């Protein structure tokens, strides 16, 4: 009688499962490619800033964020950082900071150039706009990005350390 | 590299690939691919195969140089 309620343990073939995971991975790439093609098509047809690209952006960004969150909480992210630091001269922590600063500078320069080209009437005004907007952009984006990427790094580290502590107990 | 030891042990036990795969709980192709050296099995699968053939890991999966 109890046998009805006991679920029979599913027999899984690890090779089949591995191959299936490989197919899932490829499937994700296919989906991303379709998204990209669709985004480019819409960009060509409707132009930038028409709000037609939201769905594609959500699909791409949400997929990336899901991977990031899962890899952090399963500890794989930190594993990769540790393996990277084993062989690389520049540790990942420094690379994260440099990368974040570089990204903030790129965004700031882009904003500065954009406002100088779009709104300035003379070249001296253009330079002034560029300097002003770039400076303000750095002030805004650098702390936000540092908080975001630094937060990811520290959270991953915390979880990674916790995992290795658990292993020591065993 | 082909795993001849596994194949011999299986034949000695008078099992076909299909019968062994049923005992271990994997597909027939997986056993075939392990024997032909085209699939690298996990340790737990190796242990399962060894138990099914009443052998040790050394007997079936250790390669002498």
JSON list of C-alpha atoms in Angstrom, two decimals:
[
{"chain": "A", "resi": 1, "resn": "UNK", "atom": "CA", "xyz": [0.00, 0.00, 0.00]},
{"chain": "A", "resi": 2, "resn": "UNK", "atom": "CA", "xyz": [2.79, 2.38, 0.94]},
{"chain": "A", "resi": 3, "resn": "UNK", "atom": "CA", "xyz": [4.51, 1.66, -2.33]},
{"chain": "A", "resi": 4, "resn": "UNK", "atom": "CA", "xyz": [2.00, 3.80, -4.16]},
{"chain": "A", "resi": 5, "resn": "UNK", "atom": "CA", "xyz": [3.13, 6.86, -2.26]},
{"chain": "A", "resi": 6, "resn": "UNK", "atom": "CA", "xyz": [6.82, 6.10, -2.41]},
{"chain": "A", "resi": 7, "resn": "UNK", "atom": "CA", "xyz": [8.19, 7.58, -5.57]},
{"chain": "A", "resi": 8, "resn": "UNK", "atom": "CA", "xyz": [10.46, 5.23, -7.36]},
{"chain": "A", "resi": 9, "resn": "UNK", "atom": "CA", "xyz": [13.94, 6.71, -7.52]},
{"chain": "A", "resi": 10, "resn": "UNK", "atom": "CA", "xyz": [14.44, 8.03, -10.99]},
{"chain": "A", "resi": 11, "resn": "UNK", "atom": "CA", "xyz": [17.27, 6.35, -12.78]},
{"chain": "A", "resi": 12, "resn": "UNK", "atom": "CA", "xyz": [19.48, 8.96, -14.38]},
{"chain": "A", "resi": 13, "resn": "UNK", "atom": "CA", "xyz": [22.33, 8.30, -16.70]},
{"chain": "A", "resi": 14, "resn": "UNK", "atom": "CA", "xyz": [25.03, 10.84, -15.93]},
{"chain": "A", "resi": 15, "resn": "UNK", "atom": "CA", "xyz": [26.30, 10.83, -19.50]},
{"chain": "A", "resi": 16, "resn": "UNK", "atom": "CA", "xyz": [22.83, 11.55, -20.84]},
{"chain": "A", "resi": 17, "resn": "UNK", "atom": "CA", "xyz": [22.46, 14.28, -18.26]},
{"chain": "A", "resi": 18, "resn": "UNK", "atom": "CA", "xyz": [25.83, 15.80, -19.20]},
{"chain": "A", "resi": 19, "resn": "UNK", "atom": "CA", "xyz": [24.92, 15.79, -22.86]},
{"chain": "A", "resi": 20, "resn": "UNK", "atom": "CA", "xyz": [21.54, 17.29, -22.05]},
{"chain": "A", "resi": 21, "resn": "UNK", "atom": "CA", "xyz": [23.22, 20.08, -20.05]},
{"chain": "A", "resi": 22, "resn": "UNK", "atom": "CA", "xyz": [25.48, 20.73, -23.00]},
{"chain": "A", "resi": 23, "resn": "UNK", "atom": "CA", "xyz": [22.44, 21.04, -25.23]},
{"chain": "A", "resi": 24, "resn": "UNK", "atom": "CA", "xyz": [20.81, 23.46, -22.75]},
{"chain": "A", "resi": 25, "resn": "UNK", "atom": "CA", "xyz": [23.95, 25.56, -22.84]},
{"chain": "A", "resi": 26, "resn": "UNK", "atom": "CA", "xyz": [23.89, 25.68, -26.62]},
{"chain": "A", "resi": 27, "resn": "UNK", "atom": "CA", "xyz": [20.16, 26.40, -26.54]},
{"chain": "A", "resi": 28, "resn": "UNK", "atom": "CA", "xyz": [20.86, 29.47, -24.42]},
{"chain": "A", "resi": 29, "resn": "UNK", "atom": "CA", "xyz": [23.34, 30.69, -27.00]},
{"chain": "A", "resi": 30, "resn": "UNK", "atom": "CA", "xyz": [20.75, 30.16, -29.73]},
{"chain": "A", "resi": 31, "resn": "UNK", "atom": "CA", "xyz": [18.20, 32.18, -27.73]},
{"chain": "A", "resi": 32, "resn": "UNK", "atom": "CA", "xyz": [20.73, 34.97, -27.20]},
{"chain": "A", "resi": 33, "resn": "UNK", "atom": "CA", "xyz": [21.56, 34.99, -30.90]},
{"chain": "A", "resi": 34, "resn": "UNK", "atom": "CA", "xyz": [17.88, 35.23, -31.84]},
{"chain": "A", "resi": 35, "resn": "UNK", "atom": "CA", "xyz": [17.48, 38.06, -29.33]},
{"chain": "A", "resi": 36, "resn": "UNK", "atom": "CA", "xyz": [20.44, 39.89, -30.77]},
{"chain": "A", "resi": 37, "resn": "UNK", "atom": "CA", "xyz": [19.18, 39.54, -34.33]},
{"chain": "A", "resi": 38, "resn": "UNK", "atom": "CA", "xyz": [15.74, 40.72, -33.26]},
{"chain": "A", "resi": 39, "resn": "UNK", "atom": "CA", "xyz": [17.25, 43.69, -31.39]},
{"chain": "A", "resi": 40, "resn": "UNK", "atom": "CA", "xyz": [19.37, 44.68, -34.38]},
{"chain": "A", "resi": 41, "resn": "UNK", "atom": "CA", "xyz": [16.38, 44.37, -36.68]},
{"chain": "A", "resi": 42, "resn": "UNK", "atom": "CA", "xyz": [14.25, 46.57, -34.43]},
{"chain": "A", "resi": 43, "resn": "UNK", "atom": "CA", "xyz": [17.10, 49.05, -34.06]},
{"chain": "A", "resi": 44, "resn": "UNK", "atom": "CA", "xyz": [17.32, 49.25, -37.84]},
{"chain": "A", "resi": 45, "resn": "UNK", "atom": "CA", "xyz": [13.56, 49.49, -38.34]},
{"chain": "A", "resi": 46, "resn": "UNK", "atom": "CA", "xyz": [12.45, 51.75, -35.48]},
{"chain": "A", "resi": 47, "resn": "UNK", "atom": "CA", "xyz": [15.70, 53.48, -34.48]},
{"chain": "A", "resi": 48, "resn": "UNK", "atom": "CA", "xyz": [17.23, 53.82, -31.03]},
{"chain": "A", "resi": 49, "resn": "UNK", "atom": "CA", "xyz": [15.17, 55.19, -28.16]},
{"chain": "A", "resi": 50, "resn": "UNK", "atom": "CA", "xyz": [11.84, 54.06, -29.53]},
{"chain": "A", "resi": 51, "resn": "UNK", "atom": "CA", "xyz": [11.32, 51.72, -26.59]},
{"chain": "A", "resi": 52, "resn": "UNK", "atom": "CA", "xyz": [10.93, 48.75, -28.90]},
{"chain": "A", "resi": 53, "resn": "UNK", "atom": "CA", "xyz": [14.04, 47.02, -27.56]},
{"chain": "A", "resi": 54, "resn": "UNK", "atom": "CA", "xyz": [12.88, 46.50, -23.97]},
{"chain": "A", "resi": 55, "resn": "UNK", "atom": "CA", "xyz": [11.86, 42.86, -24.33]},
{"chain": "A", "resi": 56, "resn": "UNK", "atom": "CA", "xyz": [15.19, 41.83, -25.87]},
{"chain": "A", "resi": 57, "resn": "UNK", "atom": "CA", "xyz": [17.12, 43.77, -23.24]},
{"chain": "A", "resi": 58, "resn": "UNK", "atom": "CA", "xyz": [15.13, 42.17, -20.43]},
{"chain": "A", "resi": 59, "resn": "UNK", "atom": "CA", "xyz": [15.75, 38.68, -21.82]},
{"chain": "A", "resi": 60, "resn": "UNK", "atom": "CA", "xyz": [19.50, 39.27, -22.17]},
{"chain": "A", "resi": 61, "resn": "UNK", "atom": "CA", "xyz": [20.00, 41.15, -18.89]},
{"chain": "A", "resi": 62, "resn": "UNK", "atom": "CA", "xyz": [17.75, 38.89, -16.81]},
{"chain": "A", "resi": 63, "resn": "UNK", "atom": "CA", "xyz": [19.58, 35.79, -18.09]},
{"chain": "A", "resi": 64, "resn": "UNK", "atom": "CA", "xyz": [22.91, 37.34, -17.17]},
{"chain": "A", "resi": 65, "resn": "UNK", "atom": "CA", "xyz": [21.72, 38.42, -13.73]},
{"chain": "A", "resi": 66, "resn": "UNK", "atom": "CA", "xyz": [20.30, 34.96, -13.04]},
{"chain": "A", "resi": 67, "resn": "UNK", "atom": "CA", "xyz": [23.61, 33.35, -13.91]},
{"chain": "A", "resi": 68, "resn": "UNK", "atom": "CA", "xyz": [25.48, 35.87, -11.77]},
{"chain": "A", "resi": 69, "resn": "UNK", "atom": "CA", "xyz": [23.24, 35.36, -8.74]},
{"chain": "A", "resi": 70, "resn": "UNK", "atom": "CA", "xyz": [23.29, 31.57, -8.99]},
{"chain": "A", "resi": 71, "resn": "UNK", "atom": "CA", "xyz": [27.03, 31.39, -9.46]},
{"chain": "A", "resi": 72, "resn": "UNK", "atom": "CA", "xyz": [27.58, 33.65, -6.44]},
{"chain": "A", "resi": 73, "resn": "UNK", "atom": "CA", "xyz": [25.24, 31.73, -4.15]},
{"chain": "A", "resi": 74, "resn": "UNK", "atom": "CA", "xyz": [26.47, 28.30, -5.25]},
{"chain": "A", "resi": 75, "resn": "UNK", "atom": "CA", "xyz": [30.04, 29.50, -4.64]},
{"chain": "A", "resi": 76, "resn": "UNK", "atom": "CA", "xyz": [31.27, 28.92, -8.19]},
{"chain": "A", "resi": 77, "resn": "UNK", "atom": "CA", "xyz": [31.98, 32.61, -8.69]},
{"chain": "A", "resi": 78, "resn": "UNK", "atom": "CA", "xyz": [34.43, 32.64, -5.80]},
{"chain": "A", "resi": 79, "resn": "UNK", "atom": "CA", "xyz": [36.00, 29.36, -6.92]},
{"chain": "A", "resi": 80, "resn": "UNK", "atom": "CA", "xyz": [36.81, 31.01, -10.22]},
{"chain": "A", "resi": 81, "resn": "UNK", "atom": "CA", "xyz": [38.24, 34.07, -8.47]},
{"chain": "A", "resi": 82, "resn": "UNK", "atom": "CA", "xyz": [40.51, 31.85, -6.35]},
{"chain": "A", "resi": 83, "resn": "UNK", "atom": "CA", "xyz": [41.68, 29.89, -9.38]},
{"chain": "A", "resi": 84, "resn": "UNK", "atom": "CA", "xyz": [42.30, 33.15, -11.25]},
{"chain": "A", "resi": 85, "resn": "UNK", "atom": "CA", "xyz": [44.34, 34.58, -8.36]},
{"chain": "A", "resi": 86, "resn": "UNK", "atom": "CA", "xyz": [46.47, 31.43, -8.22]},
{"chain": "A", "resi": 87, "resn": "UNK", "atom": "CA", "xyz": [47.98, 32.08, -11.64]},
{"chain": "A", "resi": 88, "resn": "UNK", "atom": "CA", "xyz": [47.48, 35.79, -12.31]},
{"chain": "A", "resi": 89, "resn": "UNK", "atom": "CA", "xyz": [49.88, 38.49, -11.14]},
{"chain": "A", "resi": 90, "resn": "UNK", "atom": "CA", "xyz": [47.06, 40.99, -10.63]},
{"chain": "A", "resi": 91, "resn": "UNK", "atom": "CA", "xyz": [44.51, 39.72, -8.12]},
{"chain": "A", "resi": 92, "resn": "UNK", "atom": "CA", "xyz": [40.84, 39.83, -9.04]},
{"chain": "A", "resi": 93, "resn": "UNK", "atom": "CA", "xyz": [40.10, 42.41, -6.33]},
{"chain": "A", "resi": 94, "resn": "UNK", "atom": "CA", "xyz": [42.40, 44.94, -8.00]},
{"chain": "A", "resi": 95, "resn": "UNK", "atom": "CA", "xyz": [41.09, 44.05, -11.45]},
{"chain": "A", "resi": 96, "resn": "UNK", "atom": "CA", "xyz": [37.54, 44.63, -10.21]},
{"chain": "A", "resi": 97, "resn": "UNK", "atom": "CA", "xyz": [38.44, 48.11, -8.92]},
{"chain": "A", "resi": 98, "resn": "UNK", "atom": "CA", "xyz": [40.38, 49.06, -12.07]},
{"chain": "A", "resi": 99, "resn": "UNK", "atom": "CA", "xyz": [37.63, 47.72, -14.30]},
{"chain": "A", "resi": 100, "resn": "UNK", "atom": "CA", "xyz": [34.96, 49.61, -12.39]},
{"chain": "A", "resi": 101, "resn": "UNK", "atom": "CA", "xyz": [36.92, 52.88, -12.54]},
{"chain": "A", "resi": 102, "resn": "UNK", "atom": "CA", "xyz": [37.55, 52.36, -16.25]},
{"chain": "A", "resi": 103, "resn": "UNK", "atom": "CA", "xyz": [33.86, 51.67, -16.89]},
{"chain": "A", "resi": 104, "resn": "UNK", "atom": "CA", "xyz": [32.85, 54.80, -14.95]},
{"chain": "A", "resi": 105, "resn": "UNK", "atom": "CA", "xyz": [35.36, 56.89, -16.95]},
{"chain": "A", "resi": 106, "resn": "UNK", "atom": "CA", "xyz": [34.11, 55.47, -20.25]},
{"chain": "A", "resi": 107, "resn": "UNK", "atom": "CA", "xyz": [30.51, 56.26, -19.32]},
{"chain": "A", "resi": 108, "resn": "UNK", "atom": "CA", "xyz": [31.54, 59.78, -18.18]},
{"chain": "A", "resi": 109, "resn": "UNK", "atom": "CA", "xyz": [33.48, 60.48, -21.39]},
{"chain": "A", "resi": 110, "resn": "UNK", "atom": "CA", "xyz": [30.57, 59.22, -23.45]},
{"chain": "A", "resi": 111, "resn": "UNK", "atom": "CA", "xyz": [28.13, 61.45, -21.56]},
{"chain": "A", "resi": 112, "resn": "UNK", "atom": "CA", "xyz": [30.50, 64.41, -21.82]},
{"chain": "A", "resi": 113, "resn": "UNK", "atom": "CA", "xyz": [31.04, 64.01, -25.57]},
{"chain": "A", "resi": 114, "resn": "UNK", "atom": "CA", "xyz": [27.32, 63.52, -26.08]},
{"chain": "A", "resi": 115, "resn": "UNK", "atom": "CA", "xyz": [26.34, 66.72, -24.28]},
{"chain": "A", "resi": 116, "resn": "UNK", "atom": "CA", "xyz": [29.18, 68.73, -25.86]},
{"chain": "A", "resi": 117, "resn": "UNK", "atom": "CA", "xyz": [28.16, 67.63, -29.35]},
{"chain": "A", "resi": 118, "resn": "UNK", "atom": "CA", "xyz": [24.42, 67.97, -28.75]},
{"chain": "A", "resi": 119, "resn": "UNK", "atom": "CA", "xyz": [24.06, 71.15, -26.72]},
{"chain": "A", "resi": 120, "resn": "UNK", "atom": "CA", "xyz": [27.15, 73.36, -27.06]},
{"chain": "A", "resi": 121, "resn": "UNK", "atom": "CA", "xyz": [27.14, 76.30, -29.50]},
{"chain": "A", "resi": 122, "resn": "UNK", "atom": "CA", "xyz": [30.86, 77.16, -29.52]},
{"chain": "A", "resi": 123, "resn": "UNK", "atom": "CA", "xyz": [33.96, 75.08, -29.08]},
{"chain": "A", "resi": 124, "resn": "UNK", "atom": "CA", "xyz": [34.88, 76.69, -25.75]},
{"chain": "A", "resi": 125, "resn": "UNK", "atom": "CA", "xyz": [31.37, 76.01, -24.50]},
{"chain": "A", "resi": 126, "resn": "UNK", "atom": "CA", "xyz": [31.74, 72.45, -25.78]},
{"chain": "A", "resi": 127, "resn": "UNK", "atom": "CA", "xyz": [34.89, 71.89, -23.76]},
{"chain": "A", "resi": 128, "resn": "UNK", "atom": "CA", "xyz": [33.23, 73.41, -20.69]},
{"chain": "A", "resi": 129, "resn": "UNK", "atom": "CA", "xyz": [30.17, 71.14, -21.13]},
{"chain": "A", "resi": 130, "resn": "UNK", "atom": "CA", "xyz": [32.40, 68.14, -21.66]},
{"chain": "A", "resi": 131, "resn": "UNK", "atom": "CA", "xyz": [34.41, 68.79, -18.49]},
{"chain": "A", "resi": 132, "resn": "UNK", "atom": "CA", "xyz": [31.34, 69.59, -16.40]},
{"chain": "A", "resi": 133, "resn": "UNK", "atom": "CA", "xyz": [29.19, 66.66, -17.53]},
{"chain": "A", "resi": 134, "resn": "UNK", "atom": "CA", "xyz": [32.10, 64.20, -17.41]},
{"chain": "A", "resi": 135, "resn": "UNK", "atom": "CA", "xyz": [32.99, 65.27, -13.88]},
{"chain": "A", "resi": 136, "resn": "UNK", "atom": "CA", "xyz": [29.43, 65.01, -12.62]},
{"chain": "A", "resi": 137, "resn": "UNK", "atom": "CA", "xyz": [28.99, 61.64, -14.35]},
{"chain": "A", "resi": 138, "resn": "UNK", "atom": "CA", "xyz": [32.08, 60.26, -12.64]},
{"chain": "A", "resi": 139, "resn": "UNK", "atom": "CA", "xyz": [30.79, 61.56, -9.31]},
{"chain": "A", "resi": 140, "resn": "UNK", "atom": "CA", "xyz": [27.48, 59.78, -9.87]},
{"chain": "A", "resi": 141, "resn": "UNK", "atom": "CA", "xyz": [28.51, 56.56, -11.60]},
{"chain": "A", "resi": 142, "resn": "UNK", "atom": "CA", "xyz": [31.76, 55.73, -9.82]},
{"chain": "A", "resi": 143, "resn": "UNK", "atom": "CA", "xyz": [30.23, 55.24, -6.35]},
{"chain": "A", "resi": 144, "resn": "UNK", "atom": "CA", "xyz": [27.22, 53.37, -7.75]},
{"chain": "A", "resi": 145, "resn": "UNK", "atom": "CA", "xyz": [29.35, 51.03, -9.88]},
{"chain": "A", "resi": 146, "resn": "UNK", "atom": "CA", "xyz": [31.90, 50.53, -7.09]},
{"chain": "A", "resi": 147, "resn": "UNK", "atom": "CA", "xyz": [29.09, 49.66, -4.70]},
{"chain": "A", "resi": 148, "resn": "UNK", "atom": "CA", "xyz": [27.60, 47.24, -7.25]},
{"chain": "A", "resi": 149, "resn": "UNK", "atom": "CA", "xyz": [30.75, 45.40, -8.37]},
{"chain": "A", "resi": 150, "resn": "UNK", "atom": "CA", "xyz": [32.45, 45.67, -4.98]},
{"chain": "A", "resi": 151, "resn": "UNK", "atom": "CA", "xyz": [29.29, 44.34, -3.37]},
{"chain": "A", "resi": 152, "resn": "UNK", "atom": "CA", "xyz": [29.22, 41.39, -5.77]},
{"chain": "A", "resi": 153, "resn": "UNK", "atom": "CA", "xyz": [32.88, 40.67, -5.04]},
{"chain": "A", "resi": 154, "resn": "UNK", "atom": "CA", "xyz": [32.50, 40.85, -1.27]},
{"chain": "A", "resi": 155, "resn": "UNK", "atom": "CA", "xyz": [29.27, 38.84, -1.23]},
{"chain": "A", "resi": 156, "resn": "UNK", "atom": "CA", "xyz": [30.87, 36.14, -3.36]},
{"chain": "A", "resi": 157, "resn": "UNK", "atom": "CA", "xyz": [33.89, 36.13, -1.05]},
{"chain": "A", "resi": 158, "resn": "UNK", "atom": "CA", "xyz": [31.70, 35.80, 2.05]},
{"chain": "A", "resi": 159, "resn": "UNK", "atom": "CA", "xyz": [29.77, 32.88, 0.58]},
{"chain": "A", "resi": 160, "resn": "UNK", "atom": "CA", "xyz": [32.94, 31.25, -0.73]},
{"chain": "A", "resi": 161, "resn": "UNK", "atom": "CA", "xyz": [34.62, 31.51, 2.67]},
{"chain": "A", "resi": 162, "resn": "UNK", "atom": "CA", "xyz": [31.53, 30.10, 4.37]},
{"chain": "A", "resi": 163, "resn": "UNK", "atom": "CA", "xyz": [31.58, 27.10, 2.05]},
{"chain": "A", "resi": 164, "resn": "UNK", "atom": "CA", "xyz": [35.22, 26.35, 2.80]},
{"chain": "A", "resi": 165, "resn": "UNK", "atom": "CA", "xyz": [34.56, 26.66, 6.55]},
{"chain": "A", "resi": 166, "resn": "UNK", "atom": "CA", "xyz": [31.83, 24.06, 6.21]},
{"chain": "A", "resi": 167, "resn": "UNK", "atom": "CA", "xyz": [34.26, 21.76, 4.46]},
{"chain": "A", "resi": 168, "resn": "UNK", "atom": "CA", "xyz": [36.79, 22.08, 7.27]},
{"chain": "A", "resi": 169, "resn": "UNK", "atom": "CA", "xyz": [34.27, 20.76, 9.76]},
{"chain": "A", "resi": 170, "resn": "UNK", "atom": "CA", "xyz": [33.80, 17.54, 7.83]},
{"chain": "B", "resi": 1, "resn": "UNK", "atom": "CA", "xyz": [41.94, 4.81, -24.63]},
{"chain": "B", "resi": 2, "resn": "UNK", "atom": "CA", "xyz": [39.89, 1.65, -24.79]},
{"chain": "B", "resi": 3, "resn": "UNK", "atom": "CA", "xyz": [38.96, 0.02, -21.51]},
{"chain": "B", "resi": 4, "resn": "UNK", "atom": "CA", "xyz": [39.67, -3.62, -22.33]},
{"chain": "B", "resi": 5, "resn": "UNK", "atom": "CA", "xyz": [39.68, -4.66, -18.66]},
{"chain": "B", "resi": 6, "resn": "UNK", "atom": "CA", "xyz": [36.08, -3.61, -18.29]},
{"chain": "B", "resi": 7, "resn": "UNK", "atom": "CA", "xyz": [35.05, -5.45, -21.42]},
{"chain": "B", "resi": 8, "resn": "UNK", "atom": "CA", "xyz": [36.85, -8.63, -20.32]},
{"chain": "B", "resi": 9, "resn": "UNK", "atom": "CA", "xyz": [35.32, -8.50, -16.83]},
{"chain": "B", "resi": 10, "resn": "UNK", "atom": "CA", "xyz": [31.88, -8.08, -18.36]},
{"chain": "B", "resi": 11, "resn": "UNK", "atom": "CA", "xyz": [32.36, -10.98, -20.74]},
{"chain": "B", "resi": 12, "resn": "UNK", "atom": "CA", "xyz": [33.71, -13.16, -17.91]},
{"chain": "B", "resi": 13, "resn": "UNK", "atom": "CA", "xyz": [30.51, -12.49, -16.00]},
{"chain": "B", "resi": 14, "resn": "UNK", "atom": "CA", "xyz": [28.63, -13.48, -19.15]},
{"chain": "B", "resi": 15, "resn": "UNK", "atom": "CA", "xyz": [26.86, -10.14, -19.42]},
{"chain": "B", "resi": 16, "resn": "UNK", "atom": "CA", "xyz": [26.03, -8.17, -22.52]},
{"chain": "B", "resi": 17, "resn": "UNK", "atom": "CA", "xyz": [26.41, -4.37, -22.57]},
{"chain": "B", "resi": 18, "resn": "UNK", "atom": "CA", "xyz": [22.65, -4.16, -22.36]},
{"chain": "B", "resi": 19, "resn": "UNK", "atom": "CA", "xyz": [22.42, -6.42, -19.29]},
{"chain": "B", "resi": 20, "resn": "UNK", "atom": "CA", "xyz": [25.23, -4.61, -17.48]},
{"chain": "B", "resi": 21, "resn": "UNK", "atom": "CA", "xyz": [23.67, -1.23, -18.23]},
{"chain": "B", "resi": 22, "resn": "UNK", "atom": "CA", "xyz": [20.38, -2.39, -16.71]},
{"chain": "B", "resi": 23, "resn": "UNK", "atom": "CA", "xyz": [22.11, -3.54, -13.52]},
{"chain": "B", "resi": 24, "resn": "UNK", "atom": "CA", "xyz": [24.03, -0.29, -13.17]},
{"chain": "B", "resi": 25, "resn": "UNK", "atom": "CA", "xyz": [21.08, 1.85, -14.17]},
{"chain": "B", "resi": 26, "resn": "UNK", "atom": "CA", "xyz": [22.51, 3.68, -17.15]},
{"chain": "B", "resi": 27, "resn": "UNK", "atom": "CA", "xyz": [21.89, 3.49, -20.87]},
{"chain": "B", "resi": 28, "resn": "UNK", "atom": "CA", "xyz": [23.50, 0.81, -23.04]},
{"chain": "B", "resi": 29, "resn": "UNK", "atom": "CA", "xyz": [25.30, 3.48, -25.04]},
{"chain": "B", "resi": 30, "resn": "UNK", "atom": "CA", "xyz": [27.01, 4.80, -21.92]},
{"chain": "B", "resi": 31, "resn": "UNK", "atom": "CA", "xyz": [28.53, 1.38, -21.17]},
{"chain": "B", "resi": 32, "resn": "UNK", "atom": "CA", "xyz": [29.60, 1.13, -24.80]},
{"chain": "B", "resi": 33, "resn": "UNK", "atom": "CA", "xyz": [31.22, 4.56, -24.73]},
{"chain": "B", "resi": 34, "resn": "UNK", "atom": "CA", "xyz": [33.07, 3.80, -21.47]},
{"chain": "B", "resi": 35, "resn": "UNK", "atom": "CA", "xyz": [34.41, 0.55, -22.96]},
{"chain": "B", "resi": 36, "resn": "UNK", "atom": "CA", "xyz": [35.53, 2.34, -26.10]},
{"chain": "B", "resi": 37, "resn": "UNK", "atom": "CA", "xyz": [37.09, 5.10, -24.01]},
{"chain": "B", "resi": 38, "resn": "UNK", "atom": "CA", "xyz": [34.92, 7.85, -25.44]},
{"chain": "B", "resi": 39, "resn": "UNK", "atom": "CA", "xyz": [33.22, 8.74, -22.17]},
{"chain": "B", "resi": 40, "resn": "UNK", "atom": "CA", "xyz": [34.92, 9.58, -18.90]},
{"chain": "B", "resi": 41, "resn": "UNK", "atom": "CA", "xyz": [32.64, 8.22, -16.14]},
{"chain": "B", "resi": 42, "resn": "UNK", "atom": "CA", "xyz": [32.27, 9.79, -12.70]},
{"chain": "B", "resi": 43, "resn": "UNK", "atom": "CA", "xyz": [33.67, 7.98, -9.69]},
{"chain": "B", "resi": 44, "resn": "UNK", "atom": "CA", "xyz": [30.20, 6.95, -8.49]},
{"chain": "B", "resi": 45, "resn": "UNK", "atom": "CA", "xyz": [29.42, 5.38, -11.86]},
{"chain": "B", "resi": 46, "resn": "UNK", "atom": "CA", "xyz": [32.78, 3.56, -11.82]},
{"chain": "B", "resi": 47, "resn": "UNK", "atom": "CA", "xyz": [31.96, 2.20, -8.37]},
{"chain": "B", "resi": 48, "resn": "UNK", "atom": "CA", "xyz": [28.53, 1.11, -9.58]},
{"chain": "B", "resi": 49, "resn": "UNK", "atom": "CA", "xyz": [30.06, -0.77, -12.50]},
{"chain": "B", "resi": 50, "resn": "UNK", "atom": "CA", "xyz": [32.68, -2.37, -10.23]},
{"chain": "B", "resi": 51, "resn": "UNK", "atom": "CA", "xyz": [30.01, -3.56, -7.80]},
{"chain": "B", "resi": 52, "resn": "UNK", "atom": "CA", "xyz": [27.92, -4.97, -10.63]},
{"chain": "B", "resi": 53, "resn": "UNK", "atom": "CA", "xyz": [30.93, -6.94, -11.90]},
{"chain": "B", "resi": 54, "resn": "UNK", "atom": "CA", "xyz": [32.25, -7.83, -8.39]},
{"chain": "B", "resi": 55, "resn": "UNK", "atom": "CA", "xyz": [35.57, -6.14, -9.09]},
{"chain": "B", "resi": 56, "resn": "UNK", "atom": "CA", "xyz": [37.54, -3.30, -7.54]},
{"chain": "B", "resi": 57, "resn": "UNK", "atom": "CA", "xyz": [38.27, 0.08, -9.05]},
{"chain": "B", "resi": 58, "resn": "UNK", "atom": "CA", "xyz": [41.90, -0.96, -9.46]},
{"chain": "B", "resi": 59, "resn": "UNK", "atom": "CA", "xyz": [40.88, -4.04, -11.43]},
{"chain": "B", "resi": 60, "resn": "UNK", "atom": "CA", "xyz": [38.85, -2.13, -13.97]},
{"chain": "B", "resi": 61, "resn": "UNK", "atom": "CA", "xyz": [39.94, 1.50, -14.07]},
{"chain": "B", "resi": 62, "resn": "UNK", "atom": "CA", "xyz": [43.60, 1.70, -13.09]},
{"chain": "B", "resi": 63, "resn": "UNK", "atom": "CA", "xyz": [45.91, 2.10, -16.04]},
{"chain": "B", "resi": 64, "resn": "UNK", "atom": "CA", "xyz": [49.38, 0.64, -15.64]},
{"chain": "B", "resi": 65, "resn": "UNK", "atom": "CA", "xyz": [52.07, 2.60, -17.42]}
]
